[in-house]
CSV table of C-alpha atoms and ligand atoms in Angstrom, one decimal:
chain,number,residue,atom,x,y,z
Y,269,MET,CA,-20.6,-5.2,-33.4
Y,270,PRO,CA,-18.3,-4.5,-36.0
Y,271,SER,CA,-15.1,-2.6,-35.7
Y,272,GLY,CA,-16.2,0.5,-37.3
Y,273,ALA,CA,-20.0,0.9,-35.0
Y,274,GLU,CA,-17.1,0.1,-32.2
Y,275,GLN,CA,-15.2,2.9,-32.9
Y,276,ALA,CA,-18.6,5.2,-33.3
Y,277,VAL,CA,-19.3,3.6,-30.0
Y,278,LEU,CA,-16.0,5.3,-28.4
Y,279,ALA,CA,-15.7,8.7,-30.1
Y,280,ASP,CA,-16.2,10.8,-26.9
Y,281,PHE,CA,-13.1,8.9,-25.6
Y,282,ALA,CA,-11.0,10.4,-28.8
Y,283,ASP,CA,-8.9,12.4,-27.0
Y,284,ILE,CA,-7.6,9.4,-25.8
Y,285,VAL,CA,-7.6,6.4,-27.8
Y,286,LYS,CA,-5.0,5.5,-30.1
Y,287,SER,CA,-6.0,2.4,-33.2
Y,288,ASN,CA,-4.5,-0.2,-34.7
Y,289,GLU,CA,-1.3,1.5,-32.5
Y,290,PRO,CA,2.1,-1.6,-31.8
Y,291,LEU,CA,1.8,-3.0,-28.9
Y,292,ALA,CA,5.3,-4.1,-28.8
Y,293,PRO,CA,7.0,-0.6,-27.3
Y,294,TYR,CA,5.3,-1.5,-24.5
Y,295,THR,CA,6.0,-4.7,-22.4
Y,296,TYR,CA,9.3,-6.0,-21.6
Y,297,LEU,CA,9.9,-8.1,-24.5
Y,298,ARG,CA,9.2,-5.7,-26.6
Y,299,LEU,CA,6.8,-8.3,-29.4
Y,300,GLY,CA,3.7,-8.8,-31.0
Y,301,GLY,CA,0.7,-7.1,-33.1
Y,302,PRO,CA,-0.8,-4.2,-32.4
Y,303,ALA,CA,-4.4,-3.4,-29.9
Y,304,GLU,CA,-7.7,-2.5,-31.5
Y,305,TRP,CA,-7.8,0.2,-29.5
Y,306,LEU,CA,-5.6,2.0,-26.7
Y,307,ILE,CA,-7.0,3.4,-24.3
Y,308,GLN,CA,-4.5,5.9,-22.1
Y,309,PRO,CA,-7.2,7.0,-19.6
Y,310,ARG,CA,-7.0,10.9,-17.8
Y,311,SER,CA,-9.4,10.3,-14.6
Y,312,ARG,CA,-10.9,7.0,-13.0
Y,313,GLU,CA,-14.7,9.4,-14.0
Y,314,GLU,CA,-12.4,8.7,-17.4
Y,315,LEU,CA,-11.3,5.1,-16.7
Y,316,SER,CA,-15.1,4.4,-15.2
Y,317,ALA,CA,-17.4,5.3,-18.9
Y,318,VAL,CA,-14.3,3.8,-20.7
Y,319,VAL,CA,-15.5,0.8,-18.7
Y,320,ARG,CA,-19.0,1.2,-18.8
Y,321,ARG,CA,-19.2,2.1,-22.3
Y,322,CYS,CA,-17.1,-1.6,-23.5
Y,323,PHE,CA,-19.5,-3.5,-20.7
Y,324,GLN,CA,-22.3,-2.3,-22.1
Y,325,ALA,CA,-20.9,-2.3,-26.1
Y,326,ARG,CA,-20.0,-5.7,-25.3
Y,327,ILE,CA,-15.7,-4.2,-26.1
Y,328,PRO,CA,-13.0,-7.0,-25.1
Y,329,LEU,CA,-10.6,-5.3,-22.2
Y,330,ARG,CA,-8.1,-6.3,-21.1
Y,331,VAL,CA,-5.4,-4.2,-18.6
Y,332,LEU,CA,-1.7,-4.0,-19.3
Y,333,GLY,CA,0.6,-3.1,-17.1
Y,334,SER,CA,4.1,-2.8,-17.3
Y,335,GLY,CA,3.9,-5.9,-19.6
Y,336,CYS,CA,6.8,-8.1,-18.5
Y,337,ASN,CA,3.7,-11.1,-17.4
Y,338,VAL,CA,2.2,-11.1,-21.0
Y,339,LEU,CA,3.4,-12.3,-24.1
Y,340,VAL,CA,0.9,-10.5,-26.8
Y,341,SER,CA,0.8,-12.4,-30.5
Y,342,ASP,CA,2.2,-11.0,-33.5
Y,343,GLU,CA,-1.6,-10.3,-35.4
Y,344,GLY,CA,-2.1,-8.7,-32.1
Y,345,VAL,CA,-5.6,-7.9,-29.8
Y,346,ARG,CA,-9.0,-7.5,-30.4
Y,347,GLY,CA,-10.8,-4.8,-28.4
Y,348,ALA,CA,-9.7,-2.2,-26.4
Y,349,VAL,CA,-6.3,-3.0,-24.3
Y,350,LEU,CA,-6.5,-0.2,-20.9
Y,351,ARG,CA,-2.7,1.6,-19.7
Y,352,LEU,CA,-2.8,3.7,-15.8
Y,353,ASN,CA,-0.3,5.5,-16.8
Y,354,GLU,CA,-1.4,8.8,-15.7
Y,355,PRO,CA,-0.8,10.4,-12.6
Y,356,ALA,CA,-4.4,9.1,-11.1
Y,357,PHE,CA,-3.0,6.2,-11.1
Y,358,THR,CA,0.5,5.9,-10.2
Y,359,ARG,CA,0.7,8.1,-6.9
Y,360,VAL,CA,1.8,5.7,-4.0
Y,361,GLU,CA,0.6,7.9,-0.5
Y,362,VAL,CA,2.0,7.2,2.9
Y,363,ASP,CA,-0.2,7.4,6.4
Y,364,GLY,CA,1.0,5.6,9.7
Y,365,ARG,CA,2.0,2.7,9.1
Y,366,ARG,CA,-0.8,2.2,5.9
Y,367,VAL,CA,0.7,3.0,2.1
Y,368,ARG,CA,-1.9,3.4,-0.9
Y,369,ALA,CA,-0.3,3.3,-3.8
Y,370,GLY,CA,-2.1,2.6,-7.5
Y,371,THR,CA,-2.0,0.6,-9.9
Y,372,GLY,CA,-0.2,1.8,-12.2
Y,373,ALA,CA,3.0,3.0,-9.5
Y,374,ALA,CA,6.0,1.0,-10.2
Y,375,VAL,CA,6.5,-2.0,-7.4
Y,376,LEU,CA,9.8,-0.7,-7.2
Y,377,ALA,CA,8.1,3.6,-6.3
Y,378,LEU,CA,6.1,1.4,-4.3
Y,379,ILE,CA,8.8,-0.8,-2.1
Y,380,SER,CA,11.3,3.0,-2.2
Y,381,GLU,CA,8.5,5.1,-1.1
Y,382,ALA,CA,7.1,2.9,1.7
Y,383,ALA,CA,11.4,2.6,3.0
Y,384,ARG,CA,11.9,6.2,3.0
Y,385,HIS,CA,8.8,6.2,5.9
Y,386,GLY,CA,10.9,3.8,7.1
Y,387,LEU,CA,8.0,0.7,6.6
Y,388,ALA,CA,9.1,-2.3,6.0
Y,389,GLY,CA,8.2,-5.9,4.4
Y,390,LEU,CA,8.1,-4.6,0.3
Y,391,GLU,CA,12.0,-4.8,0.6
Y,392,ALA,CA,12.2,-8.6,-0.3
Y,393,LEU,CA,10.2,-8.1,-3.7
Y,394,VAL,CA,13.1,-5.4,-4.8
Y,395,GLY,CA,14.1,-6.5,-8.5
Y,396,ILE,CA,10.5,-7.4,-10.0
Y,397,PRO,CA,9.6,-5.8,-12.7
Y,398,GLY,CA,6.0,-4.4,-13.7
Y,399,THR,CA,3.1,-2.9,-11.5
Y,400,VAL,CA,0.9,-3.1,-8.6
Y,401,GLY,CA,-1.2,-3.7,-10.9
Y,402,GLY,CA,0.4,-7.4,-11.8
Y,403,ALA,CA,1.8,-7.4,-9.1
Y,404,LEU,CA,-1.8,-8.2,-7.4
Y,405,ARG,CA,-2.9,-10.1,-9.8
Y,406,CYS,CA,0.3,-12.3,-10.4
Y,407,ASN,CA,0.7,-12.3,-6.4
Y,408,ALA,CA,4.4,-11.7,-7.2
Y,409,GLY,CA,7.1,-12.2,-4.7
Y,410,ASP,CA,9.3,-15.6,-4.7
Y,411,ARG,CA,10.0,-17.8,-1.4
Y,412,ALA,CA,10.7,-14.6,0.2
Y,413,GLY,CA,7.7,-13.1,0.3
Y,414,ASP,CA,4.7,-12.5,-1.8
Y,415,ILE,CA,2.8,-9.5,-2.4
Y,416,GLY,CA,-0.7,-10.3,-1.7
Y,417,GLN,CA,1.3,-10.7,2.7
Y,418,PHE,CA,0.7,-7.3,3.0
Y,419,VAL,CA,-2.2,-6.3,1.2
Y,420,ARG,CA,-5.7,-5.1,3.2
Y,421,GLN,CA,-7.7,-4.0,0.7
Y,422,VAL,CA,-7.9,-3.3,-3.2
Y,423,GLU,CA,-10.3,-1.0,-5.0
Y,424,VAL,CA,-11.5,-2.3,-8.3
Y,425,LEU,CA,-13.3,-0.9,-10.6
Y,426,ASP,CA,-16.0,-4.1,-12.1
Y,427,SER,CA,-17.7,-4.9,-15.4
Y,428,ARG,CA,-19.9,-1.9,-14.8
Y,429,GLY,CA,-17.2,0.8,-14.7
Y,430,ASP,CA,-18.6,1.0,-10.3
Y,431,VAL,CA,-16.4,1.3,-7.9
Y,432,GLN,CA,-15.8,-1.7,-5.4
Y,433,VAL,CA,-13.7,-2.5,-2.4
Y,434,ARG,CA,-12.0,-5.9,-1.3
Y,435,GLU,CA,-11.5,-6.3,1.9
Y,436,ARG,CA,-8.2,-9.0,3.0
Y,437,ASP,CA,-11.1,-11.0,3.9
Y,438,GLU,CA,-11.8,-11.9,0.5
Y,439,LEU,CA,-8.6,-11.7,-1.3
Y,440,ARG,CA,-6.8,-15.1,-1.1
Y,441,PHE,CA,-3.4,-15.0,-2.8
Y,442,ALA,CA,-1.6,-18.0,-3.7
Y,443,TYR,CA,1.8,-19.2,-5.9
Y,444,HIS,CA,2.2,-16.9,-8.7
Y,445,TRP,CA,-2.2,-16.2,-8.3
Y,446,SER,CA,-4.9,-14.1,-6.9
Y,447,ASN,CA,-8.8,-13.9,-6.9
Y,448,LEU,CA,-7.7,-10.2,-8.0
Y,449,ASP,CA,-10.5,-11.1,-11.6
Y,450,ASP,CA,-12.2,-7.5,-11.4
Y,451,PRO,CA,-11.5,-6.2,-14.8
Y,452,VAL,CA,-9.4,-3.7,-13.1
Y,453,LEU,CA,-7.7,-3.5,-10.3
Y,454,LEU,CA,-7.5,0.5,-9.6
Y,455,ALA,CA,-5.5,1.1,-6.3
Y,456,ALA,CA,-4.3,-0.9,-3.1
Y,457,ASP,CA,-3.5,-0.3,0.4
Y,458,PHE,CA,-0.6,-2.5,2.5
Y,459,ASP,CA,-0.2,-3.1,5.7
Y,460,LEU,CA,3.4,-2.4,7.1
Y,461,GLU,CA,5.6,-2.6,10.1
Y,462,ALA,CA,7.8,0.1,11.3
Y,463,ASP,CA,11.8,-0.5,11.0
Y,464,GLN,CA,15.1,1.6,11.3
Y,465,ALA,CA,15.4,3.2,7.4
Y,466,ASP,CA,19.0,1.9,6.8
Y,467,ALA,CA,18.3,-1.6,8.1
Y,468,ILE,CA,15.4,-1.7,4.9
Y,469,VAL,CA,18.1,-0.2,2.8
Y,470,LYS,CA,20.3,-2.6,3.8
Y,471,ARG,CA,18.0,-5.8,2.9
Y,472,MET,CA,16.5,-3.5,-0.2
Y,473,ARG,CA,20.1,-4.1,-1.0
Y,474,LYS,CA,20.6,-7.7,-0.5
Y,475,ALA,CA,17.6,-8.6,-2.5
Y,476,TRP,CA,18.6,-6.8,-5.2
Y,477,ILE,CA,21.5,-8.5,-6.0
Y,478,GLN,CA,20.2,-11.8,-5.2
Y,479,ARG,CA,17.8,-11.3,-7.8
Y,480,LYS,CA,20.0,-9.8,-10.4
Y,481,ALA,CA,22.5,-12.6,-10.4
Y,482,ALA,CA,19.7,-15.2,-11.5
Y,483,GLN,CA,17.8,-12.7,-13.2
Y,484,PRO,CA,18.6,-13.1,-16.9
Y,485,LEU,CA,21.5,-10.3,-18.1
Y,486,ASN,CA,20.2,-6.0,-17.9
Y,487,PHE,CA,20.9,-6.0,-21.9
Y,488,GLN,CA,18.5,-9.0,-22.8
Y,489,ALA,CA,14.9,-8.5,-22.9
Y,490,ALA,CA,13.8,-11.8,-21.5
Y,491,GLY,CA,10.3,-13.0,-19.5
Y,492,ARG,CA,9.3,-15.5,-17.6
Y,493,VAL,CA,7.7,-18.5,-18.7
Y,494,PHE,CA,6.6,-21.5,-16.3
Y,495,LYS,CA,5.3,-21.5,-13.0
Y,496,ASP,CA,7.3,-24.2,-10.8
Y,497,PRO,CA,5.1,-27.3,-10.8
Y,498,ARG,CA,4.3,-28.6,-6.7
Y,499,GLY,CA,8.2,-29.1,-5.4
Y,500,LEU,CA,10.1,-28.6,-8.0
Y,501,ASN,CA,11.8,-26.0,-10.4
Y,502,ALA,CA,11.1,-25.3,-14.3
Y,503,ALA,CA,14.9,-24.2,-14.7
Y,504,GLY,CA,16.1,-27.8,-13.4
Y,505,LEU,CA,13.9,-29.5,-15.3
Y,506,ILE,CA,14.3,-27.9,-18.6
Y,507,VAL,CA,18.1,-28.6,-18.0
Y,508,GLN,CA,17.9,-31.2,-17.1
Y,509,ALA,CA,15.9,-32.5,-20.4
Y,510,GLY,CA,18.6,-31.3,-22.1
Y,511,LEU,CA,16.8,-27.9,-23.4
Y,512,ALA,CA,19.4,-25.4,-21.8
Y,513,LYS,CA,20.9,-23.1,-24.2
Y,514,THR,CA,17.6,-24.3,-27.1
Y,515,ARG,CA,17.2,-22.2,-29.9
Y,516,VAL,CA,13.8,-21.2,-31.9
Y,517,GLY,CA,14.0,-18.3,-34.5
Y,518,GLY,CA,14.9,-15.9,-32.2
Y,519,ALA,CA,13.8,-17.4,-28.8
Y,520,GLU,CA,16.0,-18.7,-27.0
Y,521,ILE,CA,16.5,-20.3,-23.5
Y,522,SER,CA,18.3,-17.8,-20.7
Y,523,GLU,CA,21.5,-19.5,-19.3
Y,524,ARG,CA,21.6,-17.2,-16.9
Y,525,ASP,CA,17.7,-19.4,-15.6
Y,526,ALA,CA,16.4,-21.4,-17.9
Y,527,ASN,CA,13.4,-20.9,-16.9
Y,528,TYR,CA,13.7,-17.4,-19.4
Y,529,ILE,CA,12.8,-16.8,-22.5
Y,530,VAL,CA,15.2,-14.5,-23.9
Y,531,VAL,CA,14.6,-12.1,-26.9
Y,532,HIS,CA,17.3,-11.9,-29.8
Y,533,PRO,CA,16.4,-8.4,-32.6
Y,534,GLY,CA,14.3,-10.3,-35.4
Y,535,ALA,CA,12.1,-12.3,-33.2
Y,536,THR,CA,8.3,-12.4,-33.2
Y,537,SER,CA,6.1,-14.0,-31.0
Y,538,ARG,CA,5.9,-17.2,-32.5
Y,539,ASP,CA,9.2,-17.8,-32.3
Y,540,VAL,CA,8.7,-17.7,-28.3
Y,541,LEU,CA,5.8,-19.8,-28.5
Y,542,ARG,CA,7.4,-22.7,-30.6
Y,543,LEU,CA,10.3,-22.7,-27.7
Y,544,VAL,CA,7.7,-22.2,-25.1
Y,545,ASP,CA,6.0,-25.8,-27.3
Y,546,LEU,CA,9.1,-27.4,-27.6
Y,547,ILE,CA,9.6,-27.2,-23.4
Y,548,ARG,CA,6.7,-28.0,-23.2
Y,549,SER,CA,6.1,-31.3,-25.1
Y,550,ARG,CA,10.2,-31.9,-23.6
Y,551,VAL,CA,9.8,-31.8,-20.1
Y,552,GLU,CA,6.4,-33.8,-19.8
Y,553,GLU,CA,7.9,-36.3,-22.4
Y,554,ARG,CA,10.6,-37.1,-20.2
Y,555,PHE,CA,9.1,-36.3,-16.7
Y,556,GLN,CA,5.4,-36.5,-16.8
Y,557,VAL,CA,4.8,-33.1,-15.7
Y,558,GLU,CA,2.6,-30.7,-17.9
Y,559,LEU,CA,4.5,-26.9,-17.1
Y,560,GLU,CA,2.0,-24.4,-16.6
Y,561,LEU,CA,2.6,-21.0,-18.2
Y,562,GLU,CA,3.5,-18.0,-15.9
Y,563,MET,CA,3.0,-15.9,-19.1
Y,564,THR,CA,0.3,-14.6,-20.3
Y,565,VAL,CA,-0.6,-14.5,-24.2
Y,566,TRP,CA,-3.0,-12.0,-25.4
P,831,LIG,C1,13.3,-9.7,-15.8
P,831,LIG,C2,11.8,-10.6,-15.1
P,831,LIG,C3,11.9,-10.6,-14.2
P,831,LIG,C4,10.7,-11.4,-13.1
P,831,LIG,N1,11.0,-11.6,-11.5
P,831,LIG,C5,9.7,-12.3,-11.3
P,831,LIG,C6,10.0,-13.0,-9.4
P,831,LIG,O1,11.0,-13.3,-9.6
P,831,LIG,N2,9.3,-13.2,-9.4
P,831,LIG,C7,7.6,-12.9,-9.3
P,831,LIG,O2,6.4,-13.7,-9.1
P,831,LIG,N3,7.7,-12.5,-11.1
P,831,LIG,C8,9.1,-12.3,-11.7
P,831,LIG,N4,8.7,-11.9,-13.0
P,831,LIG,C9,7.2,-11.4,-13.1
P,831,LIG,C10,6.7,-10.3,-13.6
P,831,LIG,O3,7.3,-9.1,-13.6
P,831,LIG,C11,5.2,-10.0,-11.9
P,831,LIG,O4,4.8,-10.6,-13.1
P,831,LIG,C12,4.6,-9.3,-13.2
P,831,LIG,O5,4.2,-8.6,-11.6
P,831,LIG,C13,4.0,-7.8,-13.8
P,831,LIG,O6,4.1,-6.5,-13.6
P,831,LIG,P1,3.1,-5.7,-14.5
P,831,LIG,O7,2.6,-4.2,-14.2
P,831,LIG,O8,4.3,-6.1,-15.5
P,831,LIG,O9,2.1,-7.2,-15.3
P,831,LIG,P2,1.5,-7.6,-17.4
P,831,LIG,O10,2.2,-8.5,-17.4
P,831,LIG,O11,1.5,-5.9,-18.4
P,831,LIG,O12,-0.3,-8.2,-16.3
P,831,LIG,C14,0.3,-9.0,-16.0
P,831,LIG,C15,-0.7,-9.6,-15.8
P,831,LIG,O13,-2.0,-8.7,-14.6
P,831,LIG,C16,-3.0,-8.3,-15.5
P,831,LIG,N5,-3.0,-6.3,-14.6
P,831,LIG,C17,-2.1,-5.7,-14.8
P,831,LIG,N6,-2.5,-4.2,-14.3
P,831,LIG,C18,-3.7,-4.8,-13.7
P,831,LIG,C19,-4.6,-4.0,-13.3
P,831,LIG,N7,-4.2,-2.2,-12.9
P,831,LIG,N8,-6.2,-5.0,-13.3
P,831,LIG,C20,-6.2,-5.5,-13.9
P,831,LIG,N9,-5.4,-6.1,-14.5
P,831,LIG,C21,-4.5,-6.2,-14.3
P,831,LIG,C22,-2.7,-8.3,-16.5
P,831,LIG,O14,-3.9,-7.9,-17.5
P,831,LIG,C23,-2.7,-9.0,-16.8
P,831,LIG,O15,-3.0,-10.2,-16.9
P,831,LIG,C24,9.3,-11.3,-13.6
P,831,LIG,C25,9.8,-10.7,-14.9
P,831,LIG,C26,10.6,-10.3,-15.8
P,831,LIG,C27,10.7,-9.9,-16.9
């Protein structure tokens, strides 16, 4: 269907749709072109209606969290990109040992609210940027633990815009992967353990310091690029392949952790993708290991 017809399909949502909206400001790397439609629903009903309409009109639909794990191509994205940044999607509520978070909430807001109520577990994730939705989709975490282990259930929208509940026993979480592949994740319930607030805060501080010491410097825009291959370490392979600090255009391998690409002013997504290709081919040539992208490229 041509874009003019798509515009008519989305006409009812004029208040919440921006057309040809640059996505770079909404991503961590601040790179990439526009979305054909950027849609920011204000309520669940509005969100359901948008999803239903896009499905009926076969308009491709994506959800953008904080864009920490997404590289938007310079050409931009066809179809609709949803952002769940309105209060209807960012609430965090505590009920006993259970915490419910909208997927648009920041992971940090979820961890802080849990800690404030003396609920432990998620503090190991402190310092991982992004939203609850992005963290669930990618099962954010590291050796100290991942978000998936605390999930009790997840509310999602299917492609018809209907709410479905995915219970613990149907959910699968593995290294940087989950089977939560529904078009929209709405909210999640987490089961946590009671603990002393000061002990939780102490662990939060420790996790924060450890993670920040390993990540690129705060002023640098940087993205984590590859999954660690089984039993191996992507950063180690990149360094051993002689690629430390390699730069292509405005994209450079971080000197703190070679599995991050730092982008300099003037960089483009194409620079990042060319550097990714270079790393992949050099590592494969040298070690016969195929590095798998952790970032999603749009
Ligand atoms: C400096 C830095 C450090 C990092 N450290 C870690 C780390 O230690 N461990 C780790 O695991 N990751 C790490 N990451 C990667 C990243 O932070 C996580 O993957 C994060 O969970 C992504 O969240 P986001 O909101 O930015 O998601 P986005 O990047 O916006 O989206 C990621 C994917 O999730 C989908 N998505 C997001 N929200 C929804 C939703 N509501 N419904 C449906 N789909 C959705 C998107 O469509 C996309 O496919 C790091 C990234 C950076 C930049």
